Amino acid sequence: MTQSKIPVDLILSKLVEESEKVQSRAKKGSEVLLGELDTELAKTPYDVVYQEDRVKLKHYRPRTETRYHTPLLVVYALINRETMLDLQPGRSVVERFLDAGIDLYMIDWGYPTRKDRFFGLDDHINGYMDNVIDFIRGQHEIDKINLMGICMGGTFSVIYSALHPEKIKNLVTTVTPTNFDTKKGLLHVWMEHIDVDRVVDTFGNLPADVMNFGFLLLNPARLMIDKYVGFMENLDNQQFVENFVRMDKWIFDSPDLPGEVFREFVKYCYQGNMLLNNKLEIGGRQVDLKKLTMPLLNIYGKYDHLVPPEACETLINHVGSGDKKNICLDTGHIGIYVSSKYQEAFAPEIANWLKERDKIPKKKAPRKKSAAPRKATGVNADTSKKKPIANKSKPVAKPRPAKSKAPSEPTKP
């Protein structure tokens, strides 16, 4: 009888060793999960200094002396929440901007309800964004502010800057789609062929659960298998578990998407590629990229599966600015903001770029006060200094019959 070549004793020994490791991990993991976990997001202190409908303007309290003459407004996408920039202390783009001495504002788009379904790109860009920017200009008595847009919020910022170049000093775009004529990335293929009219007419606002399911299908092996395998393998690591829970809380904290915004964004951008071809009209005005004459910094990720480099990198070839720069980082869509490694390259790069262009802004001429100031809230809000916006020539949201008829709904938690 010949001896078996299979090392049975070694295999059994390894099985016992692995079994003991699993038991030890499970025991310690249960202690971690049953213990006290710190999974709170967005802990950097701020005040809500302006509010209009569901839209709020956050103004972050300084952590050091302000070293910039021009404040920075960050505009996030309508998908997911702006809390991604402030996941936790020590891992926060917000903290890095504040530590650099930037006076920082950020828009919180809130949670749309049924009455928001008819609000389109014009309402969000020429309405909410314009009112917020006018408020900041009024607070600081300056003509121009710095604007930074993220993903869909970056596209909004490009459109806004082309329509209102006199109000933007420097423009920063990050993982921002502007060229939609690409087959790179499954999202672009889906959006090119989706029957968006049928979707919006069926749902009204696009439900967050539908969007999240779609995003999971873009990379199911990694997002539905690998990440949870990794969680089980690190169950006994409290810091890993806390970071995992924070990220999942952010991922699934998704507002619904206003129906008309979704319809117009898909038709005008994904299916028409009208922005890059200067064929887009918002509020009856052509969005001419040649009017982007302010300095432009455009940052994107080499491995971004949602907004691939091909969707971002060509923007600088179409703008009118002579001061423009592309930066491609070796990471993905979210890694730019949450990875400790890339935060060190990302936020300081923007801070330094803005510092080099931070000339003393021109003071605005005093404006006549209105008797009907816009609603603003906040713990430390000083309403006596706010610029009245009630006498603006353009209202924030065009009156639509459904706005007054639709029943009010409680917002998502």
mmCIF file of C-alpha atoms in Angstrom:
data_model
loop_
_atom_site.group_PDB
_atom_site.id
_atom_site.type_symbol
_atom_site.label_atom_id
_atom_site.label_comp_id
_atom_site.label_asym_id
_atom_site.label_seq_id
_atom_site.Cartn_x
_atom_site.Cartn_y
_atom_site.Cartn_z
ATOM 1 C CA MET A 1 0.000 0.000 0.000
ATOM 2 C CA THR A 2 1.479 3.347 -1.070
ATOM 3 C CA GLN A 3 1.499 6.278 1.346
ATOM 4 C CA SER A 4 -0.884 9.169 0.550
ATOM 5 C CA LYS A 5 0.796 12.302 -0.853
ATOM 6 C CA ILE A 6 -1.865 14.521 0.728
ATOM 7 C CA PRO A 7 -0.526 16.021 4.016
ATOM 8 C CA VAL A 8 -3.632 15.122 6.023
ATOM 9 C CA ASP A 9 -2.025 15.891 9.379
ATOM 10 C CA LEU A 10 -0.986 19.372 8.219
ATOM 11 C CA ILE A 11 -4.497 20.093 6.839
ATOM 12 C CA LEU A 12 -6.154 19.023 10.103
ATOM 13 C CA SER A 13 -3.707 21.110 12.091
ATOM 14 C CA LYS A 14 -4.519 24.198 9.994
ATOM 15 C CA LEU A 15 -8.255 23.583 10.346
ATOM 16 C CA VAL A 16 -7.938 23.471 14.133
ATOM 17 C CA GLU A 17 -5.827 26.632 14.103
ATOM 18 C CA GLU A 18 -8.336 28.492 11.905
ATOM 19 C CA SER A 19 -11.239 27.263 14.021
ATOM 20 C CA GLU A 20 -9.592 28.657 17.146
ATOM 21 C CA LYS A 21 -8.989 32.013 15.390
ATOM 22 C CA VAL A 22 -12.611 32.208 14.267
ATOM 23 C CA GLN A 23 -13.866 31.444 17.781
ATOM 24 C CA SER A 24 -11.567 34.066 19.275
ATOM 25 C CA ARG A 25 -12.621 36.655 16.644
ATOM 26 C CA ALA A 26 -16.302 35.914 17.159
ATOM 27 C CA LYS A 27 -15.974 36.280 20.929
ATOM 28 C CA LYS A 28 -14.100 39.588 20.703
ATOM 29 C CA GLY A 29 -16.377 40.735 17.869
ATOM 30 C CA SER A 30 -19.468 40.207 20.015
ATOM 31 C CA GLU A 31 -17.833 42.331 22.720
ATOM 32 C CA VAL A 32 -17.162 45.106 20.163
ATOM 33 C CA LEU A 33 -20.676 45.040 18.721
ATOM 34 C CA LEU A 34 -22.363 44.919 22.122
ATOM 35 C CA GLY A 35 -20.116 47.664 23.496
ATOM 36 C CA GLU A 36 -20.357 51.415 22.956
ATOM 37 C CA LEU A 37 -19.529 52.468 19.376
ATOM 38 C CA ASP A 38 -18.836 55.992 18.142
ATOM 39 C CA THR A 39 -20.490 56.119 14.714
ATOM 40 C CA GLU A 40 -21.731 59.712 14.635
ATOM 41 C CA LEU A 41 -21.166 61.655 11.389
ATOM 42 C CA ALA A 42 -20.545 65.343 10.740
ATOM 43 C CA LYS A 43 -19.344 66.337 14.211
ATOM 44 C CA THR A 44 -17.534 69.534 13.185
ATOM 45 C CA PRO A 45 -19.517 72.455 14.679
ATOM 46 C CA TYR A 46 -21.465 74.705 12.328
ATOM 47 C CA ASP A 47 -24.414 77.107 12.289
ATOM 48 C CA VAL A 48 -27.330 77.093 9.868
ATOM 49 C CA VAL A 49 -27.203 80.718 8.739
ATOM 50 C CA TYR A 50 -29.740 80.605 5.913
ATOM 51 C CA GLN A 51 -32.697 78.382 5.083
ATOM 52 C CA GLU A 52 -35.141 78.343 2.214
ATOM 53 C CA ASP A 53 -37.678 75.531 1.986
ATOM 54 C CA ARG A 54 -35.721 72.307 2.621
ATOM 55 C CA VAL A 55 -32.369 73.851 1.630
ATOM 56 C CA LYS A 56 -30.001 74.956 4.394
ATOM 57 C CA LEU A 57 -26.690 76.788 4.357
ATOM 58 C CA LYS A 58 -24.104 75.574 6.861
ATOM 59 C CA HIS A 59 -21.406 77.967 8.056
ATOM 60 C CA TYR A 60 -18.616 76.135 9.901
ATOM 61 C CA ARG A 61 -17.172 77.631 13.028
ATOM 62 C CA PRO A 62 -13.466 78.469 12.573
ATOM 63 C CA ARG A 63 -10.829 76.221 14.187
ATOM 64 C CA THR A 64 -8.063 78.754 13.603
ATOM 65 C CA GLU A 65 -7.535 82.297 12.356
ATOM 66 C CA THR A 66 -9.172 82.907 8.979
ATOM 67 C CA ARG A 67 -6.354 83.373 6.461
ATOM 68 C CA TYR A 68 -8.398 83.852 3.272
ATOM 69 C CA HIS A 69 -10.133 87.022 2.111
ATOM 70 C CA THR A 70 -12.682 85.100 0.049
ATOM 71 C CA PRO A 71 -15.062 82.528 1.589
ATOM 72 C CA LEU A 72 -15.573 79.114 -0.006
ATOM 73 C CA LEU A 73 -18.987 77.586 -0.727
ATOM 74 C CA VAL A 74 -19.133 73.795 -1.269
ATOM 75 C CA VAL A 75 -22.048 72.428 -3.305
ATOM 76 C CA TYR A 76 -22.650 68.720 -2.948
ATOM 77 C CA ALA A 77 -24.774 66.487 -5.214
ATOM 78 C CA LEU A 78 -28.478 65.955 -4.646
ATOM 79 C CA ILE A 79 -27.676 62.247 -4.240
ATOM 80 C CA ASN A 80 -26.447 61.178 -0.784
ATOM 81 C CA ARG A 81 -25.500 63.805 1.790
ATOM 82 C CA GLU A 82 -22.791 66.412 2.180
ATOM 83 C CA THR A 83 -21.808 64.708 5.468
ATOM 84 C CA MET A 84 -19.373 62.631 3.419
ATOM 85 C CA LEU A 85 -16.923 65.537 3.700
ATOM 86 C CA ASP A 86 -16.999 65.271 7.484
ATOM 87 C CA LEU A 87 -17.215 61.563 8.273
ATOM 88 C CA GLN A 88 -15.294 61.687 11.536
ATOM 89 C CA PRO A 89 -12.729 63.768 13.426
ATOM 90 C CA GLY A 90 -9.292 63.288 11.894
ATOM 91 C CA ARG A 91 -10.816 62.043 8.653
ATOM 92 C CA SER A 92 -12.606 65.140 7.473
ATOM 93 C CA VAL A 93 -12.159 67.402 4.470
ATOM 94 C CA VAL A 94 -14.087 70.048 6.407
ATOM 95 C CA GLU A 95 -11.510 69.957 9.207
ATOM 96 C CA ARG A 96 -8.646 70.289 6.742
ATOM 97 C CA PHE A 97 -10.201 73.337 5.085
ATOM 98 C CA LEU A 98 -10.864 74.958 8.469
ATOM 99 C CA ASP A 99 -7.335 74.191 9.687
ATOM 100 C CA ALA A 100 -6.006 75.915 6.549
ATOM 101 C CA GLY A 101 -7.905 79.054 7.598
ATOM 102 C CA ILE A 102 -10.700 78.909 4.995
ATOM 103 C CA ASP A 103 -14.041 80.525 5.838
ATOM 104 C CA LEU A 104 -16.255 77.586 4.854
ATOM 105 C CA TYR A 105 -19.907 77.331 3.823
ATOM 106 C CA MET A 106 -21.735 74.248 2.559
ATOM 107 C CA ILE A 107 -25.202 73.633 1.101
ATOM 108 C CA ASP A 108 -27.388 70.949 2.672
ATOM 109 C CA TRP A 109 -30.021 70.130 0.042
ATOM 110 C CA GLY A 110 -32.231 68.368 2.592
ATOM 111 C CA TYR A 111 -34.834 65.694 1.870
ATOM 112 C CA PRO A 112 -37.226 66.470 -1.006
ATOM 113 C CA THR A 113 -40.905 65.713 -0.531
ATOM 114 C CA ARG A 114 -43.688 65.345 -3.087
ATOM 115 C CA LYS A 115 -44.029 69.111 -3.441
ATOM 116 C CA ASP A 116 -40.406 69.264 -4.714
ATOM 117 C CA ARG A 117 -40.951 66.923 -7.662
ATOM 118 C CA PHE A 118 -41.567 69.778 -10.122
ATOM 119 C CA PHE A 119 -38.447 71.752 -9.171
ATOM 120 C CA GLY A 120 -35.929 71.428 -11.990
ATOM 121 C CA LEU A 121 -32.399 72.594 -12.754
ATOM 122 C CA ASP A 122 -33.467 76.234 -13.100
ATOM 123 C CA ASP A 123 -35.045 76.229 -9.635
ATOM 124 C CA HIS A 124 -31.983 74.677 -8.026
ATOM 125 C CA ILE A 125 -29.281 76.635 -9.880
ATOM 126 C CA ASN A 126 -30.833 80.054 -10.563
ATOM 127 C CA GLY A 127 -33.028 79.764 -7.498
ATOM 128 C CA TYR A 128 -31.579 78.103 -4.405
ATOM 129 C CA MET A 129 -27.889 78.353 -5.375
ATOM 130 C CA ASP A 130 -28.160 81.958 -6.513
ATOM 131 C CA ASN A 131 -29.961 82.993 -3.323
ATOM 132 C CA VAL A 132 -27.374 81.243 -1.149
ATOM 133 C CA ILE A 133 -24.479 82.862 -3.017
ATOM 134 C CA ASP A 134 -26.130 86.286 -2.816
ATOM 135 C CA PHE A 135 -26.549 85.744 0.925
ATOM 136 C CA ILE A 136 -22.824 84.989 1.381
ATOM 137 C CA ARG A 137 -21.847 87.950 -0.812
ATOM 138 C CA GLY A 138 -24.072 90.155 1.297
ATOM 139 C CA GLN A 139 -22.670 88.826 4.568
ATOM 140 C CA HIS A 140 -19.082 89.510 3.502
ATOM 141 C CA GLU A 141 -19.867 92.596 1.390
ATOM 142 C CA ILE A 142 -17.982 91.222 -1.599
ATOM 143 C CA ASP A 143 -18.835 90.775 -5.263
ATOM 144 C CA LYS A 144 -17.415 87.266 -5.730
ATOM 145 C CA ILE A 145 -16.976 84.095 -3.702
ATOM 146 C CA ASN A 146 -15.029 80.866 -4.276
ATOM 147 C CA LEU A 147 -17.174 77.917 -5.407
ATOM 148 C CA MET A 148 -16.415 74.196 -5.139
ATOM 149 C CA GLY A 149 -18.739 71.581 -6.623
ATOM 150 C CA ILE A 150 -18.805 67.830 -6.070
ATOM 151 C CA CYS A 151 -20.115 65.297 -8.606
ATOM 152 C CA MET A 152 -23.612 66.457 -9.684
ATOM 153 C CA GLY A 153 -23.058 69.525 -7.497
ATOM 154 C CA GLY A 154 -19.980 70.209 -9.606
ATOM 155 C CA THR A 155 -22.088 70.161 -12.764
ATOM 156 C CA PHE A 156 -24.474 72.587 -11.061
ATOM 157 C CA SER A 157 -21.474 74.783 -10.172
ATOM 158 C CA VAL A 158 -20.174 74.798 -13.752
ATOM 159 C CA ILE A 159 -23.605 75.805 -15.039
ATOM 160 C CA TYR A 160 -23.968 78.470 -12.354
ATOM 161 C CA SER A 161 -20.521 79.928 -13.014
ATOM 162 C CA ALA A 162 -21.259 80.173 -16.739
ATOM 163 C CA LEU A 163 -24.564 81.931 -16.075
ATOM 164 C CA HIS A 164 -23.275 84.188 -13.253
ATOM 165 C CA PRO A 165 -19.506 84.639 -13.822
ATOM 166 C CA GLU A 166 -19.601 88.029 -12.118
ATOM 167 C CA LYS A 167 -20.254 86.307 -8.767
ATOM 168 C CA ILE A 168 -17.558 83.583 -8.817
ATOM 169 C CA LYS A 169 -13.885 84.351 -8.149
ATOM 170 C CA ASN A 170 -12.412 80.833 -8.410
ATOM 171 C CA LEU A 171 -14.094 77.555 -9.392
ATOM 172 C CA VAL A 172 -13.082 74.101 -8.120
ATOM 173 C CA THR A 173 -14.746 71.020 -9.604
ATOM 174 C CA THR A 174 -14.220 67.547 -8.151
ATOM 175 C CA VAL A 175 -15.322 64.237 -9.745
ATOM 176 C CA THR A 176 -17.635 66.382 -11.863
ATOM 177 C CA PRO A 177 -19.269 64.969 -14.995
ATOM 178 C CA THR A 178 -19.357 67.446 -17.885
ATOM 179 C CA ASN A 179 -18.669 65.201 -20.892
ATOM 180 C CA PHE A 180 -21.437 62.613 -21.067
ATOM 181 C CA ASP A 181 -20.440 61.224 -24.471
ATOM 182 C CA THR A 182 -18.569 58.207 -23.112
ATOM 183 C CA LYS A 183 -19.250 54.514 -22.753
ATOM 184 C CA LYS A 184 -16.864 54.196 -19.822
ATOM 185 C CA GLY A 185 -18.814 53.271 -16.728
ATOM 186 C CA LEU A 186 -22.053 51.297 -16.591
ATOM 187 C CA LEU A 187 -23.929 54.314 -15.187
ATOM 188 C CA HIS A 188 -23.411 56.268 -18.410
ATOM 189 C CA VAL A 189 -24.677 53.321 -20.485
ATOM 190 C CA TRP A 190 -27.792 52.954 -18.318
ATOM 191 C CA MET A 191 -28.625 56.657 -18.326
ATOM 192 C CA GLU A 192 -28.214 56.881 -22.087
ATOM 193 C CA HIS A 193 -30.929 54.288 -22.615
ATOM 194 C CA ILE A 194 -33.260 54.841 -19.664
ATOM 195 C CA ASP A 195 -36.881 55.899 -20.354
ATOM 196 C CA VAL A 196 -36.643 58.777 -17.909
ATOM 197 C CA ASP A 197 -40.129 60.144 -18.686
ATOM 198 C CA ARG A 198 -41.683 56.831 -17.679
ATOM 199 C CA VAL A 199 -39.605 56.673 -14.489
ATOM 200 C CA VAL A 200 -40.486 60.208 -13.369
ATOM 201 C CA ASP A 201 -44.138 59.944 -14.375
ATOM 202 C CA THR A 202 -44.338 56.706 -12.356
ATOM 203 C CA PHE A 203 -42.460 57.669 -9.193
ATOM 204 C CA GLY A 204 -42.527 61.471 -9.100
ATOM 205 C CA ASN A 205 -39.334 61.942 -7.102
ATOM 206 C CA LEU A 206 -36.859 59.135 -7.792
ATOM 207 C CA PRO A 207 -36.873 57.015 -4.605
ATOM 208 C CA ALA A 208 -33.564 56.729 -2.788
ATOM 209 C CA ASP A 209 -33.996 52.956 -2.443
ATOM 210 C CA VAL A 210 -34.202 52.595 -6.225
ATOM 211 C CA MET A 211 -31.042 54.671 -6.658
ATOM 212 C CA ASN A 212 -29.164 52.707 -3.993
ATOM 213 C CA PHE A 213 -30.126 49.387 -5.571
ATOM 214 C CA GLY A 214 -28.877 50.676 -8.916
ATOM 215 C CA PHE A 215 -25.561 51.784 -7.417
ATOM 216 C CA LEU A 216 -25.103 48.349 -5.800
ATOM 217 C CA LEU A 217 -25.658 46.685 -9.179
ATOM 218 C CA LEU A 218 -22.853 48.760 -10.696
ATOM 219 C CA ASN A 219 -20.316 46.683 -8.758
ATOM 220 C CA PRO A 220 -22.200 43.869 -6.968
ATOM 221 C CA ALA A 221 -19.206 41.636 -6.216
ATOM 222 C CA ARG A 222 -17.416 44.363 -4.273
ATOM 223 C CA LEU A 223 -20.384 46.195 -2.773
ATOM 224 C CA MET A 224 -22.529 43.215 -1.790
ATOM 225 C CA ILE A 225 -19.951 40.462 -1.105
ATOM 226 C CA ASP A 226 -16.358 41.632 -0.648
ATOM 227 C CA LYS A 227 -17.147 44.453 1.725
ATOM 228 C CA TYR A 228 -19.144 42.254 4.107
ATOM 229 C CA VAL A 229 -16.506 39.512 3.968
ATOM 230 C CA GLY A 230 -14.015 42.190 4.989
ATOM 231 C CA PHE A 231 -16.330 43.245 7.810
ATOM 232 C CA MET A 232 -16.490 39.684 9.201
ATOM 233 C CA GLU A 233 -12.700 39.356 8.989
ATOM 234 C CA ASN A 234 -12.279 42.548 11.057
ATOM 235 C CA LEU A 235 -15.170 42.052 13.430
ATOM 236 C CA ASP A 236 -12.858 42.216 16.440
ATOM 237 C CA ASN A 237 -11.338 45.564 15.405
ATOM 238 C CA GLN A 238 -13.403 48.345 17.025
ATOM 239 C CA GLN A 239 -11.939 51.151 14.891
ATOM 240 C CA PHE A 240 -12.613 49.186 11.696
ATOM 241 C CA VAL A 241 -16.192 48.460 12.793
ATOM 242 C CA GLU A 242 -16.853 52.114 13.655
ATOM 243 C CA ASN A 243 -15.499 53.304 10.298
ATOM 244 C CA PHE A 244 -17.515 50.615 8.488
ATOM 245 C CA VAL A 245 -20.749 51.674 10.200
ATOM 246 C CA ARG A 246 -20.083 55.377 9.541
ATOM 247 C CA MET A 247 -19.597 54.702 5.851
ATOM 248 C CA ASP A 248 -22.717 52.537 5.599
ATOM 249 C CA LYS A 249 -24.754 55.162 7.463
ATOM 250 C CA TRP A 250 -23.624 57.737 4.903
ATOM 251 C CA ILE A 251 -24.223 55.435 1.899
ATOM 252 C CA PHE A 252 -27.798 54.621 2.881
ATOM 253 C CA ASP A 253 -28.663 58.123 4.108
ATOM 254 C CA SER A 254 -29.942 58.983 0.650
ATOM 255 C CA PRO A 255 -32.588 61.616 -0.062
ATOM 256 C CA ASP A 256 -35.037 61.047 -2.901
ATOM 257 C CA LEU A 257 -34.106 62.915 -6.084
ATOM 258 C CA PRO A 258 -36.570 65.615 -7.276
ATOM 259 C CA GLY A 259 -38.290 64.212 -10.361
ATOM 260 C CA GLU A 260 -37.817 67.160 -12.730
ATOM 261 C CA VAL A 261 -34.133 67.510 -11.836
ATOM 262 C CA PHE A 262 -33.642 63.832 -12.621
ATOM 263 C CA ARG A 263 -35.589 64.122 -15.884
ATOM 264 C CA GLU A 264 -33.695 67.210 -17.073
ATOM 265 C CA PHE A 265 -30.264 65.996 -15.955
ATOM 266 C CA VAL A 266 -30.684 62.708 -17.808
ATOM 267 C CA LYS A 267 -32.144 64.266 -20.968
ATOM 268 C CA TYR A 268 -29.892 67.331 -21.198
ATOM 269 C CA CYS A 269 -26.660 65.750 -20.018
ATOM 270 C CA TYR A 270 -26.534 61.943 -20.301
ATOM 271 C CA GLN A 271 -28.700 61.695 -23.435
ATOM 272 C CA GLY A 272 -27.972 65.048 -25.096
ATOM 273 C CA ASN A 273 -24.462 65.977 -23.884
ATOM 274 C CA MET A 274 -25.683 69.548 -24.248
ATOM 275 C CA LEU A 275 -23.460 71.157 -21.595
ATOM 276 C CA LEU A 276 -20.120 70.528 -23.271
ATOM 277 C CA ASN A 277 -21.555 71.496 -26.672
ATOM 278 C CA ASN A 278 -22.900 74.833 -25.406
ATOM 279 C CA LYS A 279 -26.447 73.796 -26.334
ATOM 280 C CA LEU A 280 -27.835 73.740 -22.811
ATOM 281 C CA GLU A 281 -30.343 76.421 -21.806
ATOM 282 C CA ILE A 282 -31.323 76.966 -18.189
ATOM 283 C CA GLY A 283 -33.968 79.520 -17.293
ATOM 284 C CA GLY A 284 -34.100 80.663 -20.906
ATOM 285 C CA ARG A 285 -30.365 81.475 -21.020
ATOM 286 C CA GLN A 286 -27.655 79.609 -22.903
ATOM 287 C CA VAL A 287 -24.959 78.030 -20.748
ATOM 288 C CA ASP A 288 -21.827 79.168 -22.598
ATOM 289 C CA LEU A 289 -18.702 77.519 -21.163
ATOM 290 C CA LYS A 290 -16.565 80.260 -22.727
ATOM 291 C CA LYS A 291 -17.958 82.523 -20.011
ATOM 292 C CA LEU A 292 -16.053 80.455 -17.457
ATOM 293 C CA THR A 293 -13.227 82.983 -17.370
ATOM 294 C CA MET A 294 -12.393 82.558 -13.687
ATOM 295 C CA PRO A 295 -9.498 80.266 -12.574
ATOM 296 C CA LEU A 296 -10.574 76.613 -12.702
ATOM 297 C CA LEU A 297 -9.166 73.620 -10.788
ATOM 298 C CA ASN A 298 -10.618 70.292 -11.961
ATOM 299 C CA ILE A 299 -9.907 67.176 -9.834
ATOM 300 C CA TYR A 300 -11.067 63.617 -10.595
ATOM 301 C CA GLY A 301 -10.262 59.978 -9.852
ATOM 302 C CA LYS A 302 -8.422 57.617 -12.183
ATOM 303 C CA TYR A 303 -10.468 54.622 -10.985
ATOM 304 C CA ASP A 304 -13.840 56.346 -10.608
ATOM 305 C CA HIS A 305 -16.509 53.893 -11.823
ATOM 306 C CA LEU A 306 -19.346 56.453 -11.514
ATOM 307 C CA VAL A 307 -17.707 59.472 -13.147
ATOM 308 C CA PRO A 308 -14.751 58.140 -15.162
ATOM 309 C CA PRO A 309 -11.862 60.415 -16.153
ATOM 310 C CA GLU A 310 -13.268 60.658 -19.688
ATOM 311 C CA ALA A 311 -16.332 62.415 -18.249
ATOM 312 C CA CYS A 312 -14.238 65.012 -16.373
ATOM 313 C CA GLU A 313 -10.947 65.774 -18.078
ATOM 314 C CA THR A 314 -12.163 67.553 -21.211
ATOM 315 C CA LEU A 315 -13.875 70.425 -19.379
ATOM 316 C CA ILE A 316 -10.772 72.627 -19.333
ATOM 317 C CA ASN A 317 -10.583 72.448 -23.141
ATOM 318 C CA HIS A 318 -13.953 74.188 -23.474
ATOM 319 C CA VAL A 319 -13.785 77.027 -20.934
ATOM 320 C CA GLY A 320 -12.703 80.608 -21.539
ATOM 321 C CA SER A 321 -10.269 80.760 -18.614
ATOM 322 C CA GLY A 322 -6.524 80.959 -19.204
ATOM 323 C CA ASP A 323 -5.860 79.765 -15.639
ATOM 324 C CA LYS A 324 -7.027 76.130 -15.571
ATOM 325 C CA LYS A 325 -5.629 72.856 -14.318
ATOM 326 C CA ASN A 326 -6.538 69.161 -14.294
ATOM 327 C CA ILE A 327 -5.451 66.876 -11.443
ATOM 328 C CA CYS A 328 -6.067 63.118 -11.691
ATOM 329 C CA LEU A 329 -5.650 61.165 -8.444
ATOM 330 C CA ASP A 330 -5.076 57.383 -8.344
ATOM 331 C CA THR A 331 -8.302 56.614 -6.508
ATOM 332 C CA GLY A 332 -12.045 56.247 -7.009
ATOM 333 C CA HIS A 333 -15.184 58.345 -6.665
ATOM 334 C CA ILE A 334 -15.337 58.429 -2.860
ATOM 335 C CA GLY A 335 -11.706 57.702 -2.033
ATOM 336 C CA ILE A 336 -10.731 61.279 -2.900
ATOM 337 C CA TYR A 337 -12.728 62.527 0.092
ATOM 338 C CA VAL A 338 -12.595 59.735 2.687
ATOM 339 C CA SER A 339 -9.215 58.056 2.197
ATOM 340 C CA SER A 340 -6.644 59.308 4.697
ATOM 341 C CA LYS A 341 -3.955 59.024 2.017
ATOM 342 C CA TYR A 342 -5.787 61.101 -0.575
ATOM 343 C CA GLN A 343 -7.162 63.627 1.872
ATOM 344 C CA GLU A 344 -3.537 64.682 2.339
ATOM 345 C CA ALA A 345 -3.256 65.303 -1.402
ATOM 346 C CA PHE A 346 -6.758 66.575 -2.052
ATOM 347 C CA ALA A 347 -7.728 69.210 0.532
ATOM 348 C CA PRO A 348 -4.274 70.862 0.867
ATOM 349 C CA GLU A 349 -4.008 71.046 -2.938
ATOM 350 C CA ILE A 350 -7.272 72.991 -3.099
ATOM 351 C CA ALA A 351 -6.342 75.184 -0.119
ATOM 352 C CA ASN A 352 -2.968 76.085 -1.641
ATOM 353 C CA TRP A 353 -4.478 76.707 -5.079
ATOM 354 C CA LEU A 354 -7.074 79.071 -3.588
ATOM 355 C CA LYS A 355 -4.418 80.813 -1.467
ATOM 356 C CA GLU A 356 -2.372 81.660 -4.562
ATOM 357 C CA ARG A 357 -5.440 83.377 -6.031
ATOM 358 C CA ASP A 358 -6.747 85.000 -2.850
ATOM 359 C CA LYS A 359 -6.488 88.654 -3.646
ATOM 360 C CA ILE A 360 -8.384 91.164 -1.531
ATOM 361 C CA PRO A 361 -11.913 91.263 -2.931
ATOM 362 C CA LYS A 362 -13.595 94.446 -3.940
ATOM 363 C CA LYS A 363 -16.105 95.763 -1.431
ATOM 364 C CA LYS A 364 -19.686 95.844 -2.613
ATOM 365 C CA ALA A 365 -21.596 99.079 -2.749
ATOM 366 C CA PRO A 366 -24.165 99.287 0.072
ATOM 367 C CA ARG A 367 -27.563 98.083 -0.979
ATOM 368 C CA LYS A 368 -30.906 99.387 0.045
ATOM 369 C CA LYS A 369 -32.398 97.218 2.756
ATOM 370 C CA SER A 370 -35.645 95.418 2.036
ATOM 371 C CA ALA A 371 -38.501 95.436 4.471
ATOM 372 C CA ALA A 372 -39.067 91.699 3.951
ATOM 373 C CA PRO A 373 -35.856 89.729 4.676
ATOM 374 C CA ARG A 374 -35.628 86.079 3.646
ATOM 375 C CA LYS A 375 -36.159 83.481 6.357
ATOM 376 C CA ALA A 376 -32.916 82.451 8.005
ATOM 377 C CA THR A 377 -32.246 80.305 11.002
ATOM 378 C CA GLY A 378 -29.281 79.238 13.057
ATOM 379 C CA VAL A 379 -27.963 79.181 16.583
ATOM 380 C CA ASN A 380 -25.698 82.152 16.030
ATOM 381 C CA ALA A 381 -27.414 83.657 12.994
ATOM 382 C CA ASP A 382 -27.269 87.443 13.017
ATOM 383 C CA THR A 383 -30.275 88.442 10.965
ATOM 384 C CA SER A 384 -29.448 92.130 11.219
ATOM 385 C CA LYS A 385 -26.550 91.667 8.764
ATOM 386 C CA LYS A 386 -28.310 89.491 6.183
ATOM 387 C CA LYS A 387 -28.830 90.859 2.730
ATOM 388 C CA PRO A 388 -32.517 90.963 1.869
ATOM 389 C CA ILE A 389 -33.316 88.837 -1.131
ATOM 390 C CA ALA A 390 -37.028 89.471 -1.330
ATOM 391 C CA ASN A 391 -36.491 92.184 -3.936
ATOM 392 C CA LYS A 392 -34.616 89.853 -6.313
ATOM 393 C CA SER A 393 -35.878 89.993 -9.828
ATOM 394 C CA LYS A 394 -36.009 86.193 -10.056
ATOM 395 C CA PRO A 395 -37.892 84.127 -7.484
ATOM 396 C CA VAL A 396 -36.200 81.071 -6.016
ATOM 397 C CA ALA A 397 -38.742 78.651 -7.402
ATOM 398 C CA LYS A 398 -41.138 79.271 -10.190
ATOM 399 C CA PRO A 399 -44.708 79.023 -8.911
ATOM 400 C CA ARG A 400 -46.259 75.801 -10.050
ATOM 401 C CA PRO A 401 -49.771 74.609 -9.466
ATOM 402 C CA ALA A 402 -48.679 71.354 -7.870
ATOM 403 C CA LYS A 403 -46.630 73.155 -5.215
ATOM 404 C CA SER A 404 -49.711 74.538 -3.586
ATOM 405 C CA LYS A 405 -51.906 71.499 -4.177
ATOM 406 C CA ALA A 406 -49.577 68.730 -3.113
ATOM 407 C CA PRO A 407 -50.078 67.566 0.464
ATOM 408 C CA SER A 408 -47.198 68.035 2.823
ATOM 409 C CA GLU A 409 -45.186 64.965 3.789
ATOM 410 C CA PRO A 410 -42.856 64.351 6.674
ATOM 411 C CA THR A 411 -39.225 64.328 5.617
ATOM 412 C CA LYS A 412 -37.155 61.181 5.744
ATOM 413 C CA PRO A 413 -35.363 60.560 8.992
#
